[in-house]
mmCIF file of C-alpha atoms and ligand atoms in Angstrom:
data_model
loop_
_atom_site.group_PDB
_atom_site.id
_atom_site.type_symbol
_atom_site.label_atom_id
_atom_site.label_comp_id
_atom_site.label_asym_id
_atom_site.label_seq_id
_atom_site.Cartn_x
_atom_site.Cartn_y
_atom_site.Cartn_z
ATOM 1 C CA MET A 1 22.237 -6.415 17.079
ATOM 2 C CA VAL A 2 19.388 -5.093 19.176
ATOM 3 C CA SER A 3 20.673 -2.849 21.980
ATOM 4 C CA SER A 4 19.999 -3.580 25.649
ATOM 5 C CA HIS A 5 17.858 -0.435 25.817
ATOM 6 C CA PHE A 6 15.329 -1.906 23.400
ATOM 7 C CA LYS A 7 15.592 -5.383 24.904
ATOM 8 C CA SER A 8 14.593 -4.116 28.340
ATOM 9 C CA LEU A 9 11.762 -2.164 26.731
ATOM 10 C CA LEU A 10 10.465 -5.367 25.130
ATOM 11 C CA LEU A 11 10.702 -7.178 28.444
ATOM 12 C CA GLU A 12 8.619 -4.386 29.999
ATOM 13 C CA LEU A 13 6.089 -4.920 27.224
ATOM 14 C CA GLY A 14 5.732 -8.532 28.307
ATOM 15 C CA ILE A 15 7.794 -10.271 25.645
ATOM 16 C CA SER A 16 9.890 -13.008 27.219
ATOM 17 C CA ARG A 17 13.682 -13.069 27.057
ATOM 18 C CA GLU A 18 13.596 -16.293 25.014
ATOM 19 C CA ARG A 19 11.131 -14.840 22.522
ATOM 20 C CA ILE A 20 13.289 -11.728 22.138
ATOM 21 C CA GLU A 21 16.348 -13.879 21.458
ATOM 22 C CA ILE A 22 14.543 -15.955 18.868
ATOM 23 C CA LEU A 23 13.172 -12.843 17.180
ATOM 24 C CA GLU A 24 16.597 -11.274 17.115
ATOM 25 C CA SER A 25 18.387 -14.325 15.762
ATOM 26 C CA LYS A 26 15.803 -14.799 13.006
ATOM 27 C CA GLY A 27 15.938 -11.115 12.066
ATOM 28 C CA GLY A 28 12.330 -10.664 13.212
ATOM 29 C CA ILE A 29 13.295 -7.477 15.041
ATOM 30 C CA VAL A 30 15.795 -5.028 13.638
ATOM 31 C CA GLU A 31 17.197 -1.877 15.183
ATOM 32 C CA ASP A 32 17.228 1.014 12.744
ATOM 33 C CA GLU A 33 18.069 4.661 12.688
ATOM 34 C CA PHE A 34 16.668 7.672 10.884
ATOM 35 C CA GLU A 35 18.368 11.059 11.137
ATOM 36 C CA GLY A 36 19.778 10.277 14.553
ATOM 37 C CA ILE A 37 16.628 8.734 16.051
ATOM 38 C CA ARG A 38 16.843 5.041 16.808
ATOM 39 C CA TYR A 39 13.898 2.684 16.567
ATOM 40 C CA LEU A 40 13.038 -0.973 16.562
ATOM 41 C CA ARG A 41 11.241 -2.450 13.581
ATOM 42 C CA PHE A 42 9.233 -5.669 13.721
ATOM 43 C CA LYS A 43 9.630 -7.766 10.583
ATOM 44 C CA ASP A 44 7.630 -10.521 12.299
ATOM 45 C CA SER A 45 4.803 -10.147 14.776
ATOM 46 C CA ALA A 46 5.271 -10.796 18.487
ATOM 47 C CA GLY A 47 2.185 -11.114 20.654
ATOM 48 C CA SER A 48 0.080 -8.008 20.159
ATOM 49 C CA LEU A 49 2.912 -6.281 18.302
ATOM 50 C CA ARG A 50 1.930 -6.807 14.716
ATOM 51 C CA ARG A 51 4.362 -7.123 11.813
ATOM 52 C CA GLY A 52 5.503 -3.631 10.836
ATOM 53 C CA THR A 53 5.356 -2.334 14.413
ATOM 54 C CA VAL A 54 7.790 0.456 15.187
ATOM 55 C CA VAL A 55 9.059 1.055 18.722
ATOM 56 C CA PHE A 56 10.838 4.237 19.827
ATOM 57 C CA ASP A 57 10.227 4.226 23.584
ATOM 58 C CA SER A 58 7.583 2.966 25.975
ATOM 59 C CA HIS A 59 5.051 5.613 24.822
ATOM 60 C CA ASN A 60 5.918 5.770 21.183
ATOM 61 C CA ILE A 61 4.901 2.400 19.845
ATOM 62 C CA ILE A 62 3.216 2.435 16.466
ATOM 63 C CA LEU A 63 1.563 -0.862 15.761
ATOM 64 C CA GLY A 64 1.797 -2.479 12.364
ATOM 65 C CA PHE A 65 -1.165 -1.841 10.082
ATOM 66 C CA PRO A 66 -3.400 -4.924 10.266
ATOM 67 C CA HIS A 67 -4.148 -7.232 7.356
ATOM 68 C CA ILE A 68 -7.568 -6.634 5.815
ATOM 69 C CA LYS A 69 -9.472 -9.743 4.796
ATOM 70 C CA ARG A 70 -10.805 -9.973 1.299
ATOM 71 C CA VAL A 71 -14.141 -11.226 0.044
ATOM 72 C CA VAL A 72 -14.313 -12.586 -3.496
ATOM 73 C CA HIS A 73 -18.079 -13.231 -3.550
ATOM 74 C CA LEU A 74 -19.472 -9.816 -2.692
ATOM 75 C CA GLU A 75 -22.997 -10.748 -1.630
ATOM 76 C CA ASN A 76 -22.129 -13.852 0.373
ATOM 77 C CA GLY A 77 -19.109 -12.151 1.876
ATOM 78 C CA ILE A 78 -21.243 -9.314 3.197
ATOM 79 C CA LYS A 79 -23.860 -11.721 4.543
ATOM 80 C CA ARG A 80 -21.199 -13.700 6.361
ATOM 81 C CA VAL A 81 -19.234 -10.770 7.761
ATOM 82 C CA PHE A 82 -21.846 -8.125 8.533
ATOM 83 C CA LYS A 83 -25.024 -10.256 8.696
ATOM 84 C CA ARG A 84 -27.834 -7.696 8.487
ATOM 85 C CA LYS A 85 -25.857 -4.932 10.204
ATOM 86 C CA PRO A 86 -24.891 -1.648 8.541
ATOM 87 C CA PHE A 87 -21.375 -0.885 7.374
ATOM 88 C CA TYR A 88 -19.560 2.048 5.813
ATOM 89 C CA VAL A 89 -18.346 1.689 2.247
ATOM 90 C CA GLU A 90 -15.197 3.601 1.345
ATOM 91 C CA GLU A 91 -13.005 3.703 -1.694
ATOM 92 C CA LYS A 92 -9.981 1.438 -1.661
ATOM 93 C CA VAL A 93 -7.419 3.864 -2.988
ATOM 94 C CA ASP A 94 -4.616 2.328 -5.010
ATOM 95 C CA GLY A 95 -1.364 3.554 -3.501
ATOM 96 C CA TYR A 96 0.962 2.651 -0.673
ATOM 97 C CA ASN A 97 0.098 2.374 2.993
ATOM 98 C CA ILE A 98 1.591 4.927 5.304
ATOM 99 C CA ARG A 99 1.321 5.540 9.056
ATOM 100 C CA VAL A 100 2.042 9.063 10.201
ATOM 101 C CA ALA A 101 2.964 9.832 13.796
ATOM 102 C CA GLN A 102 4.707 12.466 15.851
ATOM 103 C CA ILE A 103 7.726 11.337 17.852
ATOM 104 C CA GLU A 104 9.615 13.788 20.032
ATOM 105 C CA GLY A 105 8.124 16.743 18.205
ATOM 106 C CA ARG A 106 8.907 15.426 14.698
ATOM 107 C CA VAL A 107 6.445 13.846 12.335
ATOM 108 C CA PHE A 108 7.484 10.622 10.606
ATOM 109 C CA ALA A 109 5.835 8.507 7.928
ATOM 110 C CA PHE A 110 6.255 4.736 8.219
ATOM 111 C CA THR A 111 5.868 2.168 5.465
ATOM 112 C CA ARG A 112 3.915 -1.059 5.918
ATOM 113 C CA GLY A 113 7.177 -2.820 6.805
ATOM 114 C CA GLY A 114 7.991 -0.310 9.540
ATOM 115 C CA PHE A 115 10.673 1.717 7.765
ATOM 116 C CA VAL A 116 10.706 5.483 8.007
ATOM 117 C CA CYS A 117 10.093 6.520 4.400
ATOM 118 C CA PRO A 118 12.392 9.505 3.711
ATOM 119 C CA PHE A 119 10.267 10.687 0.786
ATOM 120 C CA THR A 120 6.891 10.529 2.537
ATOM 121 C CA THR A 121 8.312 11.956 5.762
ATOM 122 C CA GLU A 122 9.547 14.973 3.826
ATOM 123 C CA ARG A 123 6.360 15.462 1.809
ATOM 124 C CA ILE A 124 3.685 14.660 4.396
ATOM 125 C CA GLU A 125 3.373 18.266 5.611
ATOM 126 C CA ASP A 126 2.261 19.182 2.068
ATOM 127 C CA PHE A 127 -0.886 17.125 2.623
ATOM 128 C CA VAL A 128 -1.638 16.865 6.343
ATOM 129 C CA ASN A 129 -2.348 19.732 8.731
ATOM 130 C CA MET A 130 0.350 19.376 11.377
ATOM 131 C CA GLU A 131 -1.902 21.080 13.973
ATOM 132 C CA PHE A 132 -3.520 17.677 14.356
ATOM 133 C CA PHE A 133 -0.413 16.265 16.041
ATOM 134 C CA LYS A 134 -0.206 19.191 18.467
ATOM 135 C CA ASP A 135 -3.709 18.353 19.649
ATOM 136 C CA TYR A 136 -3.440 14.564 19.400
ATOM 137 C CA PRO A 137 0.183 13.499 19.908
ATOM 138 C CA ASN A 138 -1.049 10.064 20.884
ATOM 139 C CA LEU A 139 -2.779 9.281 17.600
ATOM 140 C CA VAL A 140 -1.485 7.796 14.368
ATOM 141 C CA LEU A 141 -2.908 8.720 10.971
ATOM 142 C CA CYS A 142 -3.137 5.772 8.591
ATOM 143 C CA GLY A 143 -3.674 6.509 4.941
ATOM 144 C CA GLU A 144 -2.811 5.800 1.370
ATOM 145 C CA MET A 145 -0.301 7.846 -0.636
ATOM 146 C CA ALA A 146 -1.367 7.642 -4.237
ATOM 147 C CA GLY A 147 -0.645 9.303 -7.549
ATOM 148 C CA PRO A 148 1.428 9.012 -10.690
ATOM 149 C CA GLU A 149 4.625 10.197 -8.971
ATOM 150 C CA SER A 150 4.964 7.478 -6.374
ATOM 151 C CA PRO A 151 8.254 5.891 -5.347
ATOM 152 C CA TYR A 152 6.685 2.463 -4.883
ATOM 153 C CA LEU A 153 3.973 1.975 -7.513
ATOM 154 C CA VAL A 154 3.844 2.388 -11.248
ATOM 155 C CA GLU A 155 0.308 3.755 -11.409
ATOM 156 C CA GLY A 156 -2.041 5.796 -9.279
ATOM 157 C CA PRO A 157 -5.791 6.337 -9.226
ATOM 158 C CA PRO A 158 -7.172 8.148 -12.301
ATOM 159 C CA TYR A 159 -8.250 11.253 -10.379
ATOM 160 C CA VAL A 160 -4.758 12.092 -9.090
ATOM 161 C CA LYS A 161 -3.458 13.772 -12.204
ATOM 162 C CA GLU A 162 0.029 14.736 -11.053
ATOM 163 C CA ASP A 163 2.390 14.348 -8.115
ATOM 164 C CA ILE A 164 0.967 12.338 -5.237
ATOM 165 C CA GLU A 165 -1.730 12.828 -2.581
ATOM 166 C CA PHE A 166 -2.591 11.517 0.867
ATOM 167 C CA PHE A 167 -5.929 9.846 1.667
ATOM 168 C CA LEU A 168 -6.776 9.159 5.299
ATOM 169 C CA PHE A 169 -8.636 5.914 6.089
ATOM 170 C CA ASP A 170 -7.941 5.132 9.733
ATOM 171 C CA ILE A 171 -6.816 6.805 12.948
ATOM 172 C CA GLN A 172 -5.249 4.561 15.576
ATOM 173 C CA GLU A 173 -3.954 4.993 19.101
ATOM 174 C CA LYS A 174 -0.263 4.578 19.712
ATOM 175 C CA LYS A 175 0.610 1.499 21.793
ATOM 176 C CA THR A 176 -2.797 -0.271 21.496
ATOM 177 C CA GLY A 177 -3.281 0.173 17.748
ATOM 178 C CA LYS A 178 -6.971 0.621 18.492
ATOM 179 C CA SER A 179 -8.890 2.439 15.755
ATOM 180 C CA LEU A 180 -11.207 5.383 16.362
ATOM 181 C CA THR A 181 -14.738 4.750 15.142
ATOM 182 C CA VAL A 182 -15.534 5.760 11.575
ATOM 183 C CA GLU A 183 -17.614 8.724 12.834
ATOM 184 C CA GLU A 184 -14.812 9.974 15.079
ATOM 185 C CA ARG A 185 -12.308 9.712 12.252
ATOM 186 C CA LEU A 186 -14.535 11.547 9.770
ATOM 187 C CA LYS A 187 -15.134 14.313 12.323
ATOM 188 C CA ILE A 188 -11.414 14.811 12.945
ATOM 189 C CA ALA A 189 -10.669 14.721 9.209
ATOM 190 C CA GLU A 190 -13.211 17.461 8.640
ATOM 191 C CA GLU A 191 -12.081 19.551 11.597
ATOM 192 C CA TYR A 192 -8.426 19.532 10.492
ATOM 193 C CA GLY A 193 -9.066 19.423 6.776
ATOM 194 C CA ILE A 194 -7.200 16.130 6.366
ATOM 195 C CA PRO A 195 -7.925 14.658 2.918
ATOM 196 C CA SER A 196 -9.695 11.305 3.138
ATOM 197 C CA VAL A 197 -10.734 8.392 1.013
ATOM 198 C CA GLU A 198 -14.162 8.857 -0.527
ATOM 199 C CA VAL A 199 -16.982 7.510 1.620
ATOM 200 C CA PHE A 200 -19.792 6.140 -0.542
ATOM 201 C CA GLY A 201 -22.216 5.818 2.345
ATOM 202 C CA VAL A 202 -23.656 3.356 4.817
ATOM 203 C CA TYR A 203 -24.955 0.137 3.298
ATOM 204 C CA ASP A 204 -26.371 -3.145 4.517
ATOM 205 C CA ILE A 205 -27.233 -6.380 2.764
ATOM 206 C CA SER A 206 -30.641 -5.032 1.708
ATOM 207 C CA LYS A 207 -28.772 -2.525 -0.492
ATOM 208 C CA ILE A 208 -26.675 -5.149 -2.266
ATOM 209 C CA ASP A 209 -27.928 -4.123 -5.713
ATOM 210 C CA GLY A 210 -26.765 -0.572 -5.137
ATOM 211 C CA LEU A 211 -23.404 -1.844 -3.985
ATOM 212 C CA LYS A 212 -23.015 -4.030 -7.065
ATOM 213 C CA GLU A 213 -23.807 -0.989 -9.205
ATOM 214 C CA LEU A 214 -21.143 0.946 -7.312
ATOM 215 C CA ILE A 215 -18.594 -1.747 -8.159
ATOM 216 C CA GLU A 216 -19.562 -1.510 -11.846
ATOM 217 C CA ARG A 217 -19.126 2.264 -11.782
ATOM 218 C CA LEU A 218 -15.758 2.120 -9.978
ATOM 219 C CA SER A 219 -14.571 -0.499 -12.437
ATOM 220 C CA ARG A 220 -15.588 1.695 -15.380
ATOM 221 C CA GLU A 221 -13.788 4.623 -13.755
ATOM 222 C CA LYS A 222 -10.620 2.513 -13.422
ATOM 223 C CA ARG A 223 -10.699 2.592 -9.618
ATOM 224 C CA GLU A 224 -9.424 -0.188 -7.403
ATOM 225 C CA GLY A 225 -12.302 -1.171 -5.182
ATOM 226 C CA ILE A 226 -13.970 -0.730 -1.822
ATOM 227 C CA VAL A 227 -13.277 -1.330 1.839
ATOM 228 C CA MET A 228 -16.314 -2.100 4.012
ATOM 229 C CA LYS A 229 -16.105 -1.229 7.702
ATOM 230 C CA SER A 230 -18.455 -1.653 10.634
ATOM 231 C CA PRO A 231 -18.941 1.742 12.339
ATOM 232 C CA ASP A 232 -16.836 0.585 15.330
ATOM 233 C CA MET A 233 -14.042 -0.605 12.972
ATOM 234 C CA LYS A 234 -14.159 -4.122 14.412
ATOM 235 C CA LYS A 235 -15.075 -5.747 11.094
ATOM 236 C CA ILE A 236 -13.292 -4.721 7.929
ATOM 237 C CA VAL A 237 -13.219 -6.404 4.531
ATOM 238 C CA LYS A 238 -12.142 -5.385 1.061
ATOM 239 C CA TYR A 239 -13.366 -6.140 -2.445
ATOM 240 C CA VAL A 240 -11.654 -5.133 -5.665
ATOM 241 C CA THR A 241 -13.096 -4.309 -9.068
ATOM 242 C CA PRO A 242 -12.610 -6.539 -12.110
ATOM 243 C CA TYR A 243 -10.767 -3.612 -13.700
ATOM 244 C CA ALA A 244 -8.143 -3.666 -10.925
ATOM 245 C CA ASN A 245 -7.666 -7.422 -11.191
ATOM 246 C CA VAL A 246 -7.014 -7.261 -14.931
ATOM 247 C CA ASN A 247 -4.919 -4.110 -14.673
ATOM 248 C CA ASP A 248 -2.706 -5.562 -11.913
ATOM 249 C CA ILE A 249 -2.060 -8.558 -14.148
ATOM 250 C CA LYS A 250 -1.150 -6.225 -16.993
ATOM 251 C CA ILE A 251 1.298 -4.299 -14.794
ATOM 252 C CA GLY A 252 2.755 -7.503 -13.362
ATOM 253 C CA ALA A 253 3.146 -9.372 -16.647
ATOM 254 C CA ARG A 254 5.971 -7.094 -17.783
ATOM 255 C CA ILE A 255 8.029 -8.312 -14.850
ATOM 256 C CA PHE A 256 6.576 -11.818 -14.875
ATOM 257 C CA PHE A 257 9.674 -13.535 -13.483
ATOM 258 C CA ASP A 258 10.091 -11.070 -10.617
ATOM 259 C CA LEU A 259 6.677 -11.832 -9.152
ATOM 260 C CA PRO A 260 5.522 -14.938 -7.314
ATOM 261 C CA HIS A 261 3.128 -17.041 -9.392
ATOM 262 C CA GLY A 262 0.525 -16.452 -6.685
ATOM 263 C CA TYR A 263 0.354 -12.808 -7.716
ATOM 264 C CA PHE A 264 -1.268 -13.823 -11.000
ATOM 265 C CA MET A 265 -3.252 -16.764 -9.644
ATOM 266 C CA GLN A 266 -4.918 -14.680 -6.925
ATOM 267 C CA ARG A 267 -6.085 -12.079 -9.399
ATOM 268 C CA ILE A 268 -7.352 -14.643 -11.885
ATOM 269 C CA LYS A 269 -9.276 -16.254 -9.023
ATOM 270 C CA ARG A 270 -10.862 -12.947 -7.996
ATOM 271 C CA LEU A 271 -11.870 -12.199 -11.562
ATOM 272 C CA ALA A 272 -13.366 -15.683 -11.985
ATOM 273 C CA PHE A 273 -15.477 -15.202 -8.853
ATOM 274 C CA TYR A 274 -16.668 -11.824 -10.078
ATOM 275 C CA LEU A 275 -17.698 -13.331 -13.438
ATOM 276 C CA ALA A 276 -19.403 -16.250 -11.721
ATOM 277 C CA GLU A 277 -21.237 -14.135 -9.141
ATOM 278 C CA LYS A 278 -22.518 -11.791 -11.817
ATOM 279 C CA ARG A 279 -23.161 -14.685 -14.206
ATOM 280 C CA VAL A 280 -21.388 -12.833 -16.972
ATOM 281 C CA GLN A 281 -21.959 -14.526 -20.332
ATOM 282 C CA ASP A 282 -21.767 -14.187 -24.089
ATOM 283 C CA GLU A 283 -20.295 -10.979 -25.364
ATOM 284 C CA GLU A 284 -19.386 -9.559 -21.988
ATOM 285 C CA PHE A 285 -17.670 -12.809 -21.036
ATOM 286 C CA GLU A 286 -15.735 -12.719 -24.301
ATOM 287 C CA LYS A 287 -14.661 -9.186 -23.476
ATOM 288 C CA TYR A 288 -13.194 -10.241 -20.118
ATOM 289 C CA ALA A 289 -11.616 -13.374 -21.526
ATOM 290 C CA ARG A 290 -9.877 -11.322 -24.172
ATOM 291 C CA ALA A 291 -8.846 -8.601 -21.696
ATOM 292 C CA LEU A 292 -7.352 -11.160 -19.311
ATOM 293 C CA GLY A 293 -5.435 -12.972 -22.027
ATOM 294 C CA ARG A 294 -4.128 -9.751 -23.442
ATOM 295 C CA ALA A 295 -3.191 -8.377 -19.996
ATOM 296 C CA LEU A 296 -1.191 -11.484 -19.258
ATOM 297 C CA LEU A 297 0.427 -11.986 -22.631
ATOM 298 C CA GLU A 298 1.010 -8.660 -24.301
ATOM 299 C CA PRO A 299 3.376 -7.029 -21.760
ATOM 300 C CA PHE A 300 5.099 -10.387 -21.247
ATOM 301 C CA VAL A 301 5.802 -10.891 -24.948
ATOM 302 C CA GLU A 302 6.922 -7.274 -25.267
ATOM 303 C CA SER A 303 9.397 -7.686 -22.437
ATOM 304 C CA ILE A 304 10.791 -10.799 -24.146
ATOM 305 C CA TRP A 305 11.285 -8.769 -27.321
ATOM 306 C CA ASP A 306 12.975 -5.994 -25.329
ATOM 307 C CA VAL A 307 15.439 -8.391 -23.753
ATOM 308 C CA SER A 308 16.062 -10.173 -27.048
ATOM 309 C CA ALA A 309 17.024 -6.761 -28.460
ATOM 310 C CA GLY A 310 19.637 -6.381 -25.722
ATOM 311 C CA GLU A 311 17.619 -4.207 -23.338
ATOM 312 C CA GLU A 312 17.081 -4.647 -19.633
ATOM 313 C CA ILE A 313 13.659 -4.948 -18.034
ATOM 314 C CA ALA A 314 13.351 -1.644 -16.227
ATOM 315 C CA GLU A 315 10.921 0.967 -15.004
ATOM 316 C CA VAL A 316 11.446 4.701 -14.898
ATOM 317 C CA PHE A 317 9.530 6.842 -12.406
ATOM 318 C CA THR A 318 9.683 10.364 -11.062
ATOM 319 C CA VAL A 319 8.993 11.907 -7.659
ATOM 320 C CA ARG A 320 9.125 15.464 -6.336
ATOM 321 C CA VAL A 321 11.299 16.281 -3.356
ATOM 322 C CA LYS A 322 12.225 19.460 -1.501
ATOM 323 C CA HIS A 323 15.830 18.504 -0.828
ATOM 324 C CA ILE A 324 18.066 16.546 -3.163
ATOM 325 C CA GLU A 325 19.398 14.633 -0.131
ATOM 326 C CA THR A 326 15.935 13.070 0.209
ATOM 327 C CA ALA A 327 16.461 11.432 -3.181
ATOM 328 C CA TYR A 328 19.783 9.963 -2.011
ATOM 329 C CA LYS A 329 18.142 8.783 1.205
ATOM 330 C CA MET A 330 15.547 7.036 -0.970
ATOM 331 C CA VAL A 331 18.300 5.256 -2.886
ATOM 332 C CA SER A 332 19.691 3.858 0.408
ATOM 333 C CA HIS A 333 16.156 3.006 1.503
ATOM 334 C CA PHE A 334 15.549 1.082 -1.753
ATOM 335 C CA GLU A 335 18.871 -0.705 -1.257
ATOM 336 C CA ARG A 336 17.768 -1.864 2.177
ATOM 337 C CA LEU A 337 14.571 -3.155 0.594
ATOM 338 C CA GLY A 338 16.737 -5.148 -1.813
ATOM 339 C CA LEU A 339 15.648 -3.132 -4.854
ATOM 340 C CA LYS A 340 17.996 -2.051 -7.627
ATOM 341 C CA ILE A 341 17.077 1.574 -8.137
ATOM 342 C CA HIS A 342 19.322 4.465 -9.106
ATOM 343 C CA ILE A 343 18.896 8.158 -9.873
ATOM 344 C CA GLU A 344 18.726 8.877 -13.619
ATOM 345 C CA ASP A 345 18.077 12.597 -13.563
ATOM 346 C CA ILE A 346 17.612 15.584 -11.240
ATOM 347 C CA GLU A 347 15.747 18.629 -12.481
ATOM 348 C CA GLU A 348 14.931 21.864 -10.684
ATOM 349 C CA MET A 349 11.228 22.724 -10.483
ATOM 350 C CA PRO A 350 9.402 25.897 -9.464
ATOM 351 C CA GLN A 351 8.549 26.535 -5.794
ATOM 352 C CA GLY A 352 11.618 24.886 -4.376
ATOM 353 C CA TYR A 353 10.973 21.324 -5.571
ATOM 354 C CA TRP A 354 13.261 18.972 -7.434
ATOM 355 C CA ARG A 355 12.014 16.392 -9.880
ATOM 356 C CA ILE A 356 13.965 13.196 -9.432
ATOM 357 C CA THR A 357 13.881 10.481 -12.052
ATOM 358 C CA PHE A 358 14.691 7.001 -10.796
ATOM 359 C CA LYS A 359 15.310 3.859 -12.781
ATOM 360 C CA ARG A 360 14.488 0.477 -11.362
ATOM 361 C CA VAL A 361 16.025 -2.495 -13.071
ATOM 362 C CA TYR A 362 14.749 -6.032 -12.738
ATOM 363 C CA PRO A 363 17.845 -8.194 -12.963
ATOM 364 C CA ASP A 364 16.091 -11.512 -12.265
ATOM 365 C CA ALA A 365 13.437 -11.044 -14.932
ATOM 366 C CA THR A 366 16.055 -9.844 -17.410
ATOM 367 C CA ARG A 367 18.418 -12.762 -16.729
ATOM 368 C CA GLU A 368 15.698 -15.380 -16.873
ATOM 369 C CA ILE A 369 14.326 -14.107 -20.186
ATOM 370 C CA ARG A 370 17.834 -13.777 -21.628
ATOM 371 C CA GLU A 371 18.645 -17.378 -20.747
ATOM 372 C CA LEU A 372 15.419 -18.765 -22.112
ATOM 373 C CA TRP A 373 15.663 -16.699 -25.299
ATOM 374 C CA SER A 374 19.198 -17.865 -25.861
ATOM 375 C CA GLY A 375 17.930 -21.412 -25.985
ATOM 376 C CA HIS A 376 18.643 -22.720 -22.513
ATOM 377 C CA ALA A 377 17.046 -26.068 -21.923
ATOM 378 C CA PHE A 378 15.672 -26.738 -18.459
HETATM 379 P P1 ATP B 401 -3.397 -6.687 3.473
HETATM 380 O O1 ATP B 401 -3.303 -5.245 3.789
HETATM 381 O O2 ATP B 401 -4.801 -7.115 3.547
HETATM 382 O O3 ATP B 401 -2.423 -7.515 4.219
HETATM 383 P P2 ATP B 401 -2.092 -6.089 0.988
HETATM 384 O O4 ATP B 401 -0.916 -5.506 1.647
HETATM 385 O O5 ATP B 401 -1.888 -6.905 -0.234
HETATM 386 O O6 ATP B 401 -2.993 -6.914 1.957
HETATM 387 P P3 ATP B 401 -4.173 -4.673 -0.276
HETATM 388 O O7 ATP B 401 -4.733 -5.929 -0.792
HETATM 389 O O8 ATP B 401 -3.775 -3.640 -1.257
HETATM 390 O O9 ATP B 401 -2.971 -4.845 0.671
HETATM 391 O O10 ATP B 401 -5.297 -4.031 0.662
HETATM 392 C C1 ATP B 401 -5.115 -3.476 1.898
HETATM 393 C C2 ATP B 401 -4.548 -2.078 1.823
HETATM 394 O O11 ATP B 401 -5.434 -1.198 1.151
HETATM 395 C C3 ATP B 401 -4.357 -1.400 3.170
HETATM 396 O O12 ATP B 401 -3.191 -1.815 3.806
HETATM 397 C C4 ATP B 401 -4.314 0.066 2.780
HETATM 398 O O13 ATP B 401 -2.991 0.469 2.525
HETATM 399 C C5 ATP B 401 -5.069 0.136 1.471
HETATM 400 N N1 ATP B 401 -6.295 0.968 1.509
HETATM 401 C C6 ATP B 401 -6.679 1.809 0.522
HETATM 402 N N2 ATP B 401 -7.833 2.387 0.821
HETATM 403 C C7 ATP B 401 -8.211 1.933 2.037
HETATM 404 C C8 ATP B 401 -9.327 2.177 2.869
HETATM 405 N N3 ATP B 401 -10.321 2.987 2.521
HETATM 406 N N4 ATP B 401 -9.368 1.537 4.061
HETATM 407 C C9 ATP B 401 -8.389 0.686 4.424
HETATM 408 N N5 ATP B 401 -7.311 0.399 3.667
HETATM 409 C C10 ATP B 401 -7.224 1.023 2.487
#
């Protein structure tokens, strides 16, 4: 149930009573609580309030992070989106999206879905200079948390060797969700020493060859891709490397039955467009064909063998926390996300950290494989 306090706030924001009722009955808005602070989370969008929006009070509204369109034909995509105009090219860091904002003197980190992430909220001060929020309480830092010790992803970018790191890529205003320009953001990041995604420079369509070379290099370096942004942040598109497409398939194939088929189809499509745009042939084509087949089949077959030997499909991952309670809060958070994750081990580390080992089991994938292996006809 959404309390009358939040309902009147939504009315003030121009959402009609009927719309509020529909949203509430469909579960499109959910009232939540984190350490005594109540907030409203938008699972669906409503007017200008994008999916993932978080509302505390009439000033503290953090808009959902917008969807970024993808181009699959790099050259034609750039021509269509930016015409002949210049755009910034940044690294697309492979991690999870986080919005960081100060509410009533406390800094919170929100996931894409609008949950307060207990882990990121606890760790964010390790990466971001909190002075920023004293000077700009009205701004929201949007960035990627990435590294091998992530609570949401199995892999991180190759250059984060341990733990996890924060990479800023956007600064938005509370309430409007309007982004600062790229220049303004880079200036603030420098001033406060906030770590950012790598900026490869300003390009335009005349530098397409250089950009294609950049994609080749990032792919070789096992990096995910690029995000291209007009200086005013009005036009933003992403493009991923062939490496990332194949690697995502490899990661996903182990839990084949837990993912929608579209997960694989989309990545195969992107890879096909890359191969076609570059006119990859002969030996290089063979190399990709083999890599794709192997990425799809090898982890899949291995997981069938695992289940046939009586094992469960599962993933083990570790994170570092400052308080053990944070690990327990993560377990409840995972439960609310519908994930089956439990704590396997807790180990004391130097400098006041605890290493928590979690195990995520995939009951659907396990059951499905078990049934098929045992000869079920369908
Ligand atoms: P979408 O965000 O487009 O709805 P999605 O959730 O599947 O799709 P991705 O395809 O991974 O996300 O790409 C978008 C995400 O990339 C952003 O939400 C953000 O978390 C992440 N990202 C990493 N680096 C950047 C960057 N430099 N600029 C913008 N986003 C970035």
